[in-house]
Amino acid sequence: APPHDVPPARRSAGDICGPGAAAAAPPIQRSAITATAETRIPVLMITHARPEYLRRALTSVFKHRSSRAQFPVTASQDGDDVGVARLLEEYLRAGELSQLLRFQTPAELVVKGQ
């Protein structure tokens, strides 16, 4: 049985799978993903309502990205929540969003931005 007083990060394959498992388990390969200047990683944020939650989520994304060009953010609004629409328009005007997709009723797609 695995030792319950040993944190999971410090357990070995032998602790979890029984004796001899450590020798049979292949080593874990970890690799870092490195973005080059040419790499573009688009971010898509899908939203419907709750503008304050959306503000927190987008603020976090904007805070952690290193480049607007390398990590363009597109927001997709499904619905007609006025608070969400105002917030997304604000970010689009400020250049934080690269594109805004808005799905309205009846089925109509409005695209703003690049």
PDB file of N, CA and C in Angstrom:
ATOM      1  N   ALA A   1       0.848  -1.184   0.000  1.00  0.00           N
ATOM      2  CA  ALA A   1       0.000   0.000   0.000  1.00  0.00           C
ATOM      3  C   ALA A   1       0.884   1.235   0.000  1.00  0.00           C
ATOM      4  N   PRO A   2       0.458   2.313  -0.687  1.00  0.00           N
ATOM      5  CA  PRO A   2       1.265   3.529  -0.736  1.00  0.00           C
ATOM      6  C   PRO A   2       1.350   4.158   0.656  1.00  0.00           C
ATOM      7  N   PRO A   3       2.490   4.736   0.982  1.00  0.00           N
ATOM      8  CA  PRO A   3       2.592   5.404   2.277  1.00  0.00           C
ATOM      9  C   PRO A   3       1.754   6.674   2.262  1.00  0.00           C
ATOM     10  N   HIS A   4       0.789   6.758   3.143  1.00  0.00           N
ATOM     11  CA  HIS A   4      -0.128   7.896   3.136  1.00  0.00           C
ATOM     12  C   HIS A   4       0.474   9.137   3.764  1.00  0.00           C
ATOM     13  N   ASP A   5       1.577   8.985   4.488  1.00  0.00           N
ATOM     14  CA  ASP A   5       2.200  10.146   5.095  1.00  0.00           C
ATOM     15  C   ASP A   5       3.215  10.815   4.172  1.00  0.00           C
ATOM     16  N   VAL A   6       3.437  10.252   2.978  1.00  0.00           N
ATOM     17  CA  VAL A   6       4.365  10.829   2.005  1.00  0.00           C
ATOM     18  C   VAL A   6       3.562  11.618   0.982  1.00  0.00           C
ATOM     19  N   PRO A   7       3.902  12.910   0.790  1.00  0.00           N
ATOM     20  CA  PRO A   7       3.161  13.699  -0.206  1.00  0.00           C
ATOM     21  C   PRO A   7       3.255  13.055  -1.584  1.00  0.00           C
ATOM     22  N   PRO A   8       2.194  13.181  -2.414  1.00  0.00           N
ATOM     23  CA  PRO A   8       2.186  12.548  -3.740  1.00  0.00           C
ATOM     24  C   PRO A   8       3.398  12.905  -4.591  1.00  0.00           C
ATOM     25  N   ALA A   9       3.873  14.139  -4.484  1.00  0.00           N
ATOM     26  CA  ALA A   9       5.007  14.555  -5.311  1.00  0.00           C
ATOM     27  C   ALA A   9       6.285  13.823  -4.931  1.00  0.00           C
ATOM     28  N   ARG A  10       6.369  13.277  -3.718  1.00  0.00           N
ATOM     29  CA  ARG A  10       7.583  12.589  -3.263  1.00  0.00           C
ATOM     30  C   ARG A  10       7.470  11.073  -3.340  1.00  0.00           C
ATOM     31  N   ARG A  11       6.323  10.571  -3.752  1.00  0.00           N
ATOM     32  CA  ARG A  11       6.160   9.119  -3.878  1.00  0.00           C
ATOM     33  C   ARG A  11       6.860   8.630  -5.130  1.00  0.00           C
ATOM     34  N   SER A  12       7.375   7.447  -5.065  1.00  0.00           N
ATOM     35  CA  SER A  12       8.011   6.855  -6.240  1.00  0.00           C
ATOM     36  C   SER A  12       7.040   5.877  -6.887  1.00  0.00           C
ATOM     37  N   ALA A  13       7.380   5.416  -8.075  1.00  0.00           N
ATOM     38  CA  ALA A  13       6.532   4.426  -8.752  1.00  0.00           C
ATOM     39  C   ALA A  13       6.407   3.171  -7.906  1.00  0.00           C
ATOM     40  N   GLY A  14       7.465   2.821  -7.172  1.00  0.00           N
ATOM     41  CA  GLY A  14       7.413   1.650  -6.298  1.00  0.00           C
ATOM     42  C   GLY A  14       6.413   1.818  -5.178  1.00  0.00           C
ATOM     43  N   ASP A  15       6.287   3.047  -4.649  1.00  0.00           N
ATOM     44  CA  ASP A  15       5.306   3.308  -3.589  1.00  0.00           C
ATOM     45  C   ASP A  15       3.893   3.122  -4.096  1.00  0.00           C
ATOM     46  N   ILE A  16       3.647   3.502  -5.328  1.00  0.00           N
ATOM     47  CA  ILE A  16       2.300   3.506  -5.873  1.00  0.00           C
ATOM     48  C   ILE A  16       1.943   2.164  -6.506  1.00  0.00           C
ATOM     49  N   CYS A  17       2.859   1.589  -7.278  1.00  0.00           N
ATOM     50  CA  CYS A  17       2.555   0.392  -8.059  1.00  0.00           C
ATOM     51  C   CYS A  17       3.128  -0.891  -7.476  1.00  0.00           C
ATOM     52  N   GLY A  18       3.910  -0.807  -6.436  1.00  0.00           N
ATOM     53  CA  GLY A  18       4.498  -2.002  -5.843  1.00  0.00           C
ATOM     54  C   GLY A  18       5.964  -2.137  -6.194  1.00  0.00           C
ATOM     55  N   PRO A  19       6.656  -3.060  -5.554  1.00  0.00           N
ATOM     56  CA  PRO A  19       8.096  -3.244  -5.791  1.00  0.00           C
ATOM     57  C   PRO A  19       8.392  -3.582  -7.252  1.00  0.00           C
ATOM     58  N   GLY A  20       9.456  -3.028  -7.759  1.00  0.00           N
ATOM     59  CA  GLY A  20       9.883  -3.315  -9.126  1.00  0.00           C
ATOM     60  C   GLY A  20       9.281  -2.380 -10.163  1.00  0.00           C
ATOM     61  N   ALA A  21       8.265  -1.629  -9.801  1.00  0.00           N
ATOM     62  CA  ALA A  21       7.616  -0.745 -10.774  1.00  0.00           C
ATOM     63  C   ALA A  21       8.511   0.413 -11.159  1.00  0.00           C
ATOM     64  N   ALA A  22       9.339   0.862 -10.222  1.00  0.00           N
ATOM     65  CA  ALA A  22      10.209   2.006 -10.507  1.00  0.00           C
ATOM     66  C   ALA A  22      11.171   1.684 -11.643  1.00  0.00           C
ATOM     67  N   ALA A  23      11.666   0.468 -11.674  1.00  0.00           N
ATOM     68  CA  ALA A  23      12.606   0.088 -12.722  1.00  0.00           C
ATOM     69  C   ALA A  23      11.913  -0.015 -14.075  1.00  0.00           C
ATOM     70  N   ALA A  24      10.635  -0.380 -14.078  1.00  0.00           N
ATOM     71  CA  ALA A  24       9.907  -0.562 -15.332  1.00  0.00           C
ATOM     72  C   ALA A  24       9.339   0.745 -15.878  1.00  0.00           C
ATOM     73  N   ALA A  25       9.158   1.740 -15.024  1.00  0.00           N
ATOM     74  CA  ALA A  25       8.535   2.994 -15.456  1.00  0.00           C
ATOM     75  C   ALA A  25       9.524   3.829 -16.260  1.00  0.00           C
ATOM     76  N   PRO A  26       9.127   4.297 -17.445  1.00  0.00           N
ATOM     77  CA  PRO A  26      10.025   5.149 -18.223  1.00  0.00           C
ATOM     78  C   PRO A  26      10.126   6.526 -17.564  1.00  0.00           C
ATOM     79  N   PRO A  27      11.237   7.223 -17.764  1.00  0.00           N
ATOM     80  CA  PRO A  27      11.369   8.555 -17.180  1.00  0.00           C
ATOM     81  C   PRO A  27      10.376   9.521 -17.822  1.00  0.00           C
ATOM     82  N   ILE A  28       9.913  10.457 -17.050  1.00  0.00           N
ATOM     83  CA  ILE A  28       8.978  11.474 -17.555  1.00  0.00           C
ATOM     84  C   ILE A  28       9.771  12.504 -18.340  1.00  0.00           C
ATOM     85  N   GLN A  29       9.353  12.739 -19.558  1.00  0.00           N
ATOM     86  CA  GLN A  29      10.003  13.730 -20.401  1.00  0.00           C
ATOM     87  C   GLN A  29       9.245  15.044 -20.281  1.00  0.00           C
ATOM     88  N   ARG A  30       9.910  16.074 -19.854  1.00  0.00           N
ATOM     89  CA  ARG A  30       9.297  17.400 -19.758  1.00  0.00           C
ATOM     90  C   ARG A  30      10.009  18.310 -20.744  1.00  0.00           C
ATOM     91  N   SER A  31       9.240  19.065 -21.482  1.00  0.00           N
ATOM     92  CA  SER A  31       9.847  20.014 -22.399  1.00  0.00           C
ATOM     93  C   SER A  31       9.083  21.323 -22.311  1.00  0.00           C
ATOM     94  N   ALA A  32       9.809  22.382 -22.408  1.00  0.00           N
ATOM     95  CA  ALA A  32       9.197  23.704 -22.383  1.00  0.00           C
ATOM     96  C   ALA A  32       8.845  24.101 -23.807  1.00  0.00           C
ATOM     97  N   ILE A  33       7.716  24.738 -23.960  1.00  0.00           N
ATOM     98  CA  ILE A  33       7.333  25.261 -25.268  1.00  0.00           C
ATOM     99  C   ILE A  33       7.886  26.668 -25.349  1.00  0.00           C
ATOM    100  N   THR A  34       8.711  26.908 -26.323  1.00  0.00           N
ATOM    101  CA  THR A  34       9.276  28.243 -26.481  1.00  0.00           C
ATOM    102  C   THR A  34       8.679  28.884 -27.724  1.00  0.00           C
ATOM    103  N   ALA A  35       8.162  30.065 -27.538  1.00  0.00           N
ATOM    104  CA  ALA A  35       7.572  30.799 -28.648  1.00  0.00           C
ATOM    105  C   ALA A  35       8.634  31.671 -29.285  1.00  0.00           C
ATOM    106  N   THR A  36       8.733  31.597 -30.586  1.00  0.00           N
ATOM    107  CA  THR A  36       9.665  32.455 -31.300  1.00  0.00           C
ATOM    108  C   THR A  36       8.918  33.720 -31.708  1.00  0.00           C
ATOM    109  N   ALA A  37       9.641  34.658 -32.269  1.00  0.00           N
ATOM    110  CA  ALA A  37       9.019  35.913 -32.689  1.00  0.00           C
ATOM    111  C   ALA A  37       7.964  35.676 -33.764  1.00  0.00           C
ATOM    112  N   GLU A  38       8.100  34.589 -34.539  1.00  0.00           N
ATOM    113  CA  GLU A  38       7.149  34.297 -35.609  1.00  0.00           C
ATOM    114  C   GLU A  38       5.927  33.531 -35.117  1.00  0.00           C
ATOM    115  N   THR A  39       6.003  32.968 -33.926  1.00  0.00           N
ATOM    116  CA  THR A  39       4.910  32.156 -33.405  1.00  0.00           C
ATOM    117  C   THR A  39       3.730  33.048 -33.032  1.00  0.00           C
ATOM    118  N   ARG A  40       2.553  32.675 -33.489  1.00  0.00           N
ATOM    119  CA  ARG A  40       1.326  33.376 -33.128  1.00  0.00           C
ATOM    120  C   ARG A  40       0.427  32.388 -32.423  1.00  0.00           C
ATOM    121  N   ILE A  41      -0.003  32.737 -31.224  1.00  0.00           N
ATOM    122  CA  ILE A  41      -0.877  31.868 -30.459  1.00  0.00           C
ATOM    123  C   ILE A  41      -2.152  32.653 -30.152  1.00  0.00           C
ATOM    124  N   PRO A  42      -3.183  32.502 -30.975  1.00  0.00           N
ATOM    125  CA  PRO A  42      -4.420  33.237 -30.750  1.00  0.00           C
ATOM    126  C   PRO A  42      -5.171  32.708 -29.530  1.00  0.00           C
ATOM    127  N   VAL A  43      -5.825  33.628 -28.849  1.00  0.00           N
ATOM    128  CA  VAL A  43      -6.633  33.297 -27.681  1.00  0.00           C
ATOM    129  C   VAL A  43      -8.080  33.641 -28.019  1.00  0.00           C
ATOM    130  N   LEU A  44      -8.995  32.712 -27.762  1.00  0.00           N
ATOM    131  CA  LEU A  44     -10.412  32.953 -28.004  1.00  0.00           C
ATOM    132  C   LEU A  44     -11.147  32.914 -26.670  1.00  0.00           C
ATOM    133  N   MET A  45     -11.851  33.999 -26.359  1.00  0.00           N
ATOM    134  CA  MET A  45     -12.637  34.083 -25.141  1.00  0.00           C
ATOM    135  C   MET A  45     -14.107  34.106 -25.555  1.00  0.00           C
ATOM    136  N   ILE A  46     -14.853  33.083 -25.135  1.00  0.00           N
ATOM    137  CA  ILE A  46     -16.271  32.989 -25.473  1.00  0.00           C
ATOM    138  C   ILE A  46     -17.074  33.448 -24.260  1.00  0.00           C
ATOM    139  N   THR A  47     -18.039  34.328 -24.495  1.00  0.00           N
ATOM    140  CA  THR A  47     -18.786  34.898 -23.388  1.00  0.00           C
ATOM    141  C   THR A  47     -20.267  35.024 -23.722  1.00  0.00           C
ATOM    142  N   HIS A  48     -21.061  35.036 -22.686  1.00  0.00           N
ATOM    143  CA  HIS A  48     -22.505  35.224 -22.866  1.00  0.00           C
ATOM    144  C   HIS A  48     -23.006  36.348 -21.955  1.00  0.00           C
ATOM    145  N   ALA A  49     -22.709  36.265 -20.687  1.00  0.00           N
ATOM    146  CA  ALA A  49     -23.173  37.254 -19.711  1.00  0.00           C
ATOM    147  C   ALA A  49     -22.078  37.433 -18.656  1.00  0.00           C
ATOM    148  N   ARG A  50     -22.420  38.012 -17.520  1.00  0.00           N
ATOM    149  CA  ARG A  50     -21.513  38.199 -16.386  1.00  0.00           C
ATOM    150  C   ARG A  50     -20.305  39.066 -16.740  1.00  0.00           C
ATOM    151  N   PRO A  51     -20.513  40.347 -17.024  1.00  0.00           N
ATOM    152  CA  PRO A  51     -19.419  41.222 -17.446  1.00  0.00           C
ATOM    153  C   PRO A  51     -18.291  41.361 -16.423  1.00  0.00           C
ATOM    154  N   GLU A  52     -18.592  41.328 -15.127  1.00  0.00           N
ATOM    155  CA  GLU A  52     -17.514  41.466 -14.138  1.00  0.00           C
ATOM    156  C   GLU A  52     -16.589  40.253 -14.140  1.00  0.00           C
ATOM    157  N   TYR A  53     -17.157  39.066 -14.310  1.00  0.00           N
ATOM    158  CA  TYR A  53     -16.330  37.859 -14.418  1.00  0.00           C
ATOM    159  C   TYR A  53     -15.487  37.926 -15.690  1.00  0.00           C
ATOM    160  N   LEU A  54     -16.083  38.393 -16.773  1.00  0.00           N
ATOM    161  CA  LEU A  54     -15.363  38.539 -18.032  1.00  0.00           C
ATOM    162  C   LEU A  54     -14.217  39.533 -17.880  1.00  0.00           C
ATOM    163  N   ARG A  55     -14.465  40.644 -17.191  1.00  0.00           N
ATOM    164  CA  ARG A  55     -13.412  41.642 -16.969  1.00  0.00           C
ATOM    165  C   ARG A  55     -12.224  41.008 -16.231  1.00  0.00           C
ATOM    166  N   ARG A  56     -12.515  40.238 -15.183  1.00  0.00           N
ATOM    167  CA  ARG A  56     -11.441  39.586 -14.426  1.00  0.00           C
ATOM    168  C   ARG A  56     -10.659  38.615 -15.307  1.00  0.00           C
ATOM    169  N   ALA A  57     -11.375  37.831 -16.107  1.00  0.00           N
ATOM    170  CA  ALA A  57     -10.722  36.842 -16.967  1.00  0.00           C
ATOM    171  C   ALA A  57      -9.845  37.527 -18.029  1.00  0.00           C
ATOM    172  N   LEU A  58     -10.388  38.544 -18.684  1.00  0.00           N
ATOM    173  CA  LEU A  58      -9.619  39.235 -19.722  1.00  0.00           C
ATOM    174  C   LEU A  58      -8.440  39.994 -19.125  1.00  0.00           C
ATOM    175  N   THR A  59      -8.626  40.608 -17.975  1.00  0.00           N
ATOM    176  CA  THR A  59      -7.521  41.313 -17.316  1.00  0.00           C
ATOM    177  C   THR A  59      -6.380  40.352 -17.036  1.00  0.00           C
ATOM    178  N   SER A  60      -6.702  39.150 -16.613  1.00  0.00           N
ATOM    179  CA  SER A  60      -5.679  38.143 -16.353  1.00  0.00           C
ATOM    180  C   SER A  60      -4.953  37.752 -17.638  1.00  0.00           C
ATOM    181  N   VAL A  61      -5.691  37.546 -18.714  1.00  0.00           N
ATOM    182  CA  VAL A  61      -5.069  37.193 -20.000  1.00  0.00           C
ATOM    183  C   VAL A  61      -4.150  38.322 -20.459  1.00  0.00           C
ATOM    184  N   PHE A  62      -4.638  39.561 -20.402  1.00  0.00           N
ATOM    185  CA  PHE A  62      -3.840  40.700 -20.856  1.00  0.00           C
ATOM    186  C   PHE A  62      -2.586  40.880 -20.002  1.00  0.00           C
ATOM    187  N   LYS A  63      -2.704  40.611 -18.722  1.00  0.00           N
ATOM    188  CA  LYS A  63      -1.579  40.768 -17.790  1.00  0.00           C
ATOM    189  C   LYS A  63      -0.462  39.768 -18.084  1.00  0.00           C
ATOM    190  N   HIS A  64      -0.823  38.576 -18.502  1.00  0.00           N
ATOM    191  CA  HIS A  64       0.166  37.514 -18.663  1.00  0.00           C
ATOM    192  C   HIS A  64       0.686  37.328 -20.085  1.00  0.00           C
ATOM    193  N   ARG A  65       0.108  38.003 -21.053  1.00  0.00           N
ATOM    194  CA  ARG A  65       0.654  37.841 -22.403  1.00  0.00           C
ATOM    195  C   ARG A  65       1.801  38.827 -22.598  1.00  0.00           C
ATOM    196  N   SER A  66       2.774  38.406 -23.362  1.00  0.00           N
ATOM    197  CA  SER A  66       3.966  39.227 -23.557  1.00  0.00           C
ATOM    198  C   SER A  66       3.854  40.169 -24.756  1.00  0.00           C
ATOM    199  N   SER A  67       2.947  39.880 -25.670  1.00  0.00           N
ATOM    200  CA  SER A  67       2.845  40.676 -26.887  1.00  0.00           C
ATOM    201  C   SER A  67       1.431  40.593 -27.457  1.00  0.00           C
ATOM    202  N   ARG A  68       0.872  41.746 -27.823  1.00  0.00           N
ATOM    203  CA  ARG A  68      -0.456  41.760 -28.452  1.00  0.00           C
ATOM    204  C   ARG A  68      -0.424  41.073 -29.811  1.00  0.00           C
ATOM    205  N   ALA A  69       0.659  41.287 -30.554  1.00  0.00           N
ATOM    206  CA  ALA A  69       0.758  40.698 -31.889  1.00  0.00           C
ATOM    207  C   ALA A  69       0.968  39.189 -31.824  1.00  0.00           C
ATOM    208  N   GLN A  70       1.735  38.741 -30.851  1.00  0.00           N
ATOM    209  CA  GLN A  70       2.034  37.317 -30.746  1.00  0.00           C
ATOM    210  C   GLN A  70       0.882  36.536 -30.123  1.00  0.00           C
ATOM    211  N   PHE A  71       0.130  37.181 -29.227  1.00  0.00           N
ATOM    212  CA  PHE A  71      -0.990  36.533 -28.548  1.00  0.00           C
ATOM    213  C   PHE A  71      -2.266  37.361 -28.742  1.00  0.00           C
ATOM    214  N   PRO A  72      -2.792  37.400 -29.979  1.00  0.00           N
ATOM    215  CA  PRO A  72      -3.999  38.186 -30.226  1.00  0.00           C
ATOM    216  C   PRO A  72      -5.212  37.560 -29.531  1.00  0.00           C
ATOM    217  N   VAL A  73      -6.056  38.415 -28.959  1.00  0.00           N
ATOM    218  CA  VAL A  73      -7.230  37.940 -28.238  1.00  0.00           C
ATOM    219  C   VAL A  73      -8.476  38.301 -29.024  1.00  0.00           C
ATOM    220  N   THR A  74      -9.299  37.293 -29.324  1.00  0.00           N
ATOM    221  CA  THR A  74     -10.592  37.476 -29.959  1.00  0.00           C
ATOM    222  C   THR A  74     -11.651  37.130 -28.938  1.00  0.00           C
ATOM    223  N   ALA A  75     -12.670  37.972 -28.844  1.00  0.00           N
ATOM    224  CA  ALA A  75     -13.787  37.691 -27.942  1.00  0.00           C
ATOM    225  C   ALA A  75     -15.015  37.393 -28.788  1.00  0.00           C
ATOM    226  N   SER A  76     -15.767  36.400 -28.366  1.00  0.00           N
ATOM    227  CA  SER A  76     -17.001  36.020 -29.044  1.00  0.00           C
ATOM    228  C   SER A  76     -18.149  36.178 -28.064  1.00  0.00           C
ATOM    229  N   GLN A  77     -19.062  37.101 -28.374  1.00  0.00           N
ATOM    230  CA  GLN A  77     -20.209  37.337 -27.501  1.00  0.00           C
ATOM    231  C   GLN A  77     -21.427  36.628 -28.069  1.00  0.00           C
ATOM    232  N   ASP A  78     -21.935  35.689 -27.299  1.00  0.00           N
ATOM    233  CA  ASP A  78     -23.139  34.954 -27.668  1.00  0.00           C
ATOM    234  C   ASP A  78     -24.281  35.527 -26.849  1.00  0.00           C
ATOM    235  N   GLY A  79     -25.083  36.361 -27.463  1.00  0.00           N
ATOM    236  CA  GLY A  79     -26.186  37.004 -26.748  1.00  0.00           C
ATOM    237  C   GLY A  79     -26.077  38.510 -26.863  1.00  0.00           C
ATOM    238  N   ASP A  80     -26.945  39.185 -26.122  1.00  0.00           N
ATOM    239  CA  ASP A  80     -27.001  40.637 -26.255  1.00  0.00           C
ATOM    240  C   ASP A  80     -26.887  41.354 -24.906  1.00  0.00           C
ATOM    241  N   ASP A  81     -26.122  40.798 -23.968  1.00  0.00           N
ATOM    242  CA  ASP A  81     -25.911  41.429 -22.675  1.00  0.00           C
ATOM    243  C   ASP A  81     -25.223  42.781 -22.879  1.00  0.00           C
ATOM    244  N   VAL A  82     -25.876  43.862 -22.438  1.00  0.00           N
ATOM    245  CA  VAL A  82     -25.382  45.221 -22.662  1.00  0.00           C
ATOM    246  C   VAL A  82     -24.059  45.455 -21.936  1.00  0.00           C
ATOM    247  N   GLY A  83     -23.924  44.950 -20.719  1.00  0.00           N
ATOM    248  CA  GLY A  83     -22.688  45.129 -19.963  1.00  0.00           C
ATOM    249  C   GLY A  83     -21.505  44.458 -20.636  1.00  0.00           C
ATOM    250  N   VAL A  84     -21.719  43.263 -21.148  1.00  0.00           N
ATOM    251  CA  VAL A  84     -20.657  42.540 -21.856  1.00  0.00           C
ATOM    252  C   VAL A  84     -20.294  43.285 -23.140  1.00  0.00           C
ATOM    253  N   ALA A  85     -21.309  43.753 -23.869  1.00  0.00           N
ATOM    254  CA  ALA A  85     -21.057  44.475 -25.121  1.00  0.00           C
ATOM    255  C   ALA A  85     -20.226  45.732 -24.869  1.00  0.00           C
ATOM    256  N   ARG A  86     -20.573  46.491 -23.836  1.00  0.00           N
ATOM    257  CA  ARG A  86     -19.817  47.716 -23.515  1.00  0.00           C
ATOM    258  C   ARG A  86     -18.374  47.397 -23.157  1.00  0.00           C
ATOM    259  N   LEU A  87     -18.197  46.373 -22.339  1.00  0.00           N
ATOM    260  CA  LEU A  87     -16.854  45.988 -21.909  1.00  0.00           C
ATOM    261  C   LEU A  87     -16.001  45.564 -23.100  1.00  0.00           C
ATOM    262  N   LEU A  88     -16.543  44.739 -23.972  1.00  0.00           N
ATOM    263  CA  LEU A  88     -15.792  44.267 -25.132  1.00  0.00           C
ATOM    264  C   LEU A  88     -15.472  45.411 -26.094  1.00  0.00           C
ATOM    265  N   GLU A  89     -16.412  46.320 -26.276  1.00  0.00           N
ATOM    266  CA  GLU A  89     -16.163  47.490 -27.133  1.00  0.00           C
ATOM    267  C   GLU A  89     -15.043  48.346 -26.548  1.00  0.00           C
ATOM    268  N   GLU A  90     -15.031  48.487 -25.233  1.00  0.00           N
ATOM    269  CA  GLU A  90     -13.989  49.256 -24.546  1.00  0.00           C
ATOM    270  C   GLU A  90     -12.612  48.636 -24.806  1.00  0.00           C
ATOM    271  N   TYR A  91     -12.507  47.316 -24.655  1.00  0.00           N
ATOM    272  CA  TYR A  91     -11.234  46.634 -24.889  1.00  0.00           C
ATOM    273  C   TYR A  91     -10.836  46.673 -26.365  1.00  0.00           C
ATOM    274  N   LEU A  92     -11.801  46.624 -27.260  1.00  0.00           N
ATOM    275  CA  LEU A  92     -11.512  46.699 -28.685  1.00  0.00           C
ATOM    276  C   LEU A  92     -10.949  48.080 -29.036  1.00  0.00           C
ATOM    277  N   ARG A  93     -11.587  49.140 -28.523  1.00  0.00           N
ATOM    278  CA  ARG A  93     -11.104  50.512 -28.777  1.00  0.00           C
ATOM    279  C   ARG A  93      -9.703  50.732 -28.207  1.00  0.00           C
ATOM    280  N   ALA A  94      -9.426  50.105 -27.056  1.00  0.00           N
ATOM    281  CA  ALA A  94      -8.113  50.260 -26.412  1.00  0.00           C
ATOM    282  C   ALA A  94      -7.027  49.439 -27.100  1.00  0.00           C
ATOM    283  N   GLY A  95      -7.417  48.575 -28.039  1.00  0.00           N
ATOM    284  CA  GLY A  95      -6.450  47.756 -28.752  1.00  0.00           C
ATOM    285  C   GLY A  95      -6.074  46.470 -28.038  1.00  0.00           C
ATOM    286  N   GLU A  96      -6.727  46.177 -26.930  1.00  0.00           N
ATOM    287  CA  GLU A  96      -6.440  44.933 -26.204  1.00  0.00           C
ATOM    288  C   GLU A  96      -7.010  43.721 -26.947  1.00  0.00           C
ATOM    289  N   LEU A  97      -8.207  43.875 -27.512  1.00  0.00           N
ATOM    290  CA  LEU A  97      -8.819  42.816 -28.324  1.00  0.00           C
ATOM    291  C   LEU A  97      -8.427  43.028 -29.772  1.00  0.00           C
ATOM    292  N   SER A  98      -8.097  41.957 -30.452  1.00  0.00           N
ATOM    293  CA  SER A  98      -7.796  42.090 -31.880  1.00  0.00           C
ATOM    294  C   SER A  98      -9.062  41.963 -32.711  1.00  0.00           C
ATOM    295  N   GLN A  99     -10.057  41.257 -32.160  1.00  0.00           N
ATOM    296  CA  GLN A  99     -11.291  41.046 -32.915  1.00  0.00           C
ATOM    297  C   GLN A  99     -12.431  40.758 -31.951  1.00  0.00           C
ATOM    298  N   LEU A 100     -13.621  41.213 -32.335  1.00  0.00           N
ATOM    299  CA  LEU A 100     -14.833  40.968 -31.556  1.00  0.00           C
ATOM    300  C   LEU A 100     -15.869  40.338 -32.471  1.00  0.00           C
ATOM    301  N   LEU A 101     -16.333  39.156 -32.083  1.00  0.00           N
ATOM    302  CA  LEU A 101     -17.402  38.481 -32.816  1.00  0.00           C
ATOM    303  C   LEU A 101     -18.653  38.584 -31.968  1.00  0.00           C
ATOM    304  N   ARG A 102     -19.753  38.978 -32.561  1.00  0.00           N
ATOM    305  CA  ARG A 102     -20.989  39.112 -31.814  1.00  0.00           C
ATOM    306  C   ARG A 102     -22.092  38.353 -32.539  1.00  0.00           C
ATOM    307  N   PHE A 103     -22.680  37.391 -31.842  1.00  0.00           N
ATOM    308  CA  PHE A 103     -23.794  36.626 -32.391  1.00  0.00           C
ATOM    309  C   PHE A 103     -25.080  37.218 -31.833  1.00  0.00           C
ATOM    310  N   GLN A 104     -25.948  37.657 -32.718  1.00  0.00           N
ATOM    311  CA  GLN A 104     -27.186  38.312 -32.302  1.00  0.00           C
ATOM    312  C   GLN A 104     -28.382  37.541 -32.811  1.00  0.00           C
ATOM    313  N   THR A 105     -29.544  37.896 -32.297  1.00  0.00           N
ATOM    314  CA  THR A 105     -30.788  37.278 -32.725  1.00  0.00           C
ATOM    315  C   THR A 105     -31.496  38.242 -33.658  1.00  0.00           C
ATOM    316  N   PRO A 106     -32.023  37.801 -34.756  1.00  0.00           N
ATOM    317  CA  PRO A 106     -31.942  36.457 -35.330  1.00  0.00           C
ATOM    318  C   PRO A 106     -30.506  36.140 -35.720  1.00  0.00           C
ATOM    319  N   ALA A 107     -30.265  34.919 -36.099  1.00  0.00           N
ATOM    320  CA  ALA A 107     -28.899  34.441 -36.362  1.00  0.00           C
ATOM    321  C   ALA A 107     -28.172  35.384 -37.305  1.00  0.00           C
ATOM    322  N   GLU A 108     -27.286  36.163 -36.740  1.00  0.00           N
ATOM    323  CA  GLU A 108     -26.524  37.133 -37.497  1.00  0.00           C
ATOM    324  C   GLU A 108     -25.150  37.259 -36.822  1.00  0.00           C
ATOM    325  N   LEU A 109     -24.109  37.278 -37.594  1.00  0.00           N
ATOM    326  CA  LEU A 109     -22.763  37.413 -37.071  1.00  0.00           C
ATOM    327  C   LEU A 109     -22.238  38.782 -37.417  1.00  0.00           C
ATOM    328  N   VAL A 110     -21.779  39.520 -36.413  1.00  0.00           N
ATOM    329  CA  VAL A 110     -21.173  40.832 -36.615  1.00  0.00           C
ATOM    330  C   VAL A 110     -19.718  40.695 -36.207  1.00  0.00           C
ATOM    331  N   VAL A 111     -18.802  41.085 -37.101  1.00  0.00           N
ATOM    332  CA  VAL A 111     -17.362  40.994 -36.833  1.00  0.00           C
ATOM    333  C   VAL A 111     -16.798  42.395 -36.796  1.00  0.00           C
ATOM    334  N   LYS A 112     -16.067  42.713 -35.729  1.00  0.00           N
ATOM    335  CA  LYS A 112     -15.399  44.011 -35.610  1.00  0.00           C
ATOM    336  C   LYS A 112     -13.944  43.762 -35.337  1.00  0.00           C
ATOM    337  N   GLY A 113     -13.098  44.688 -35.785  1.00  0.00           N
ATOM    338  CA  GLY A 113     -11.658  44.555 -35.560  1.00  0.00           C
ATOM    339  C   GLY A 113     -10.979  44.101 -36.819  1.00  0.00           C
ATOM    340  N   GLN A 114      -9.819  43.482 -36.635  1.00  0.00           N
ATOM    341  CA  GLN A 114      -8.982  43.065 -37.781  1.00  0.00           C
ATOM    342  C   GLN A 114      -9.710  42.139 -38.700  1.00  0.00           C
TER     343      GLN A 114
END
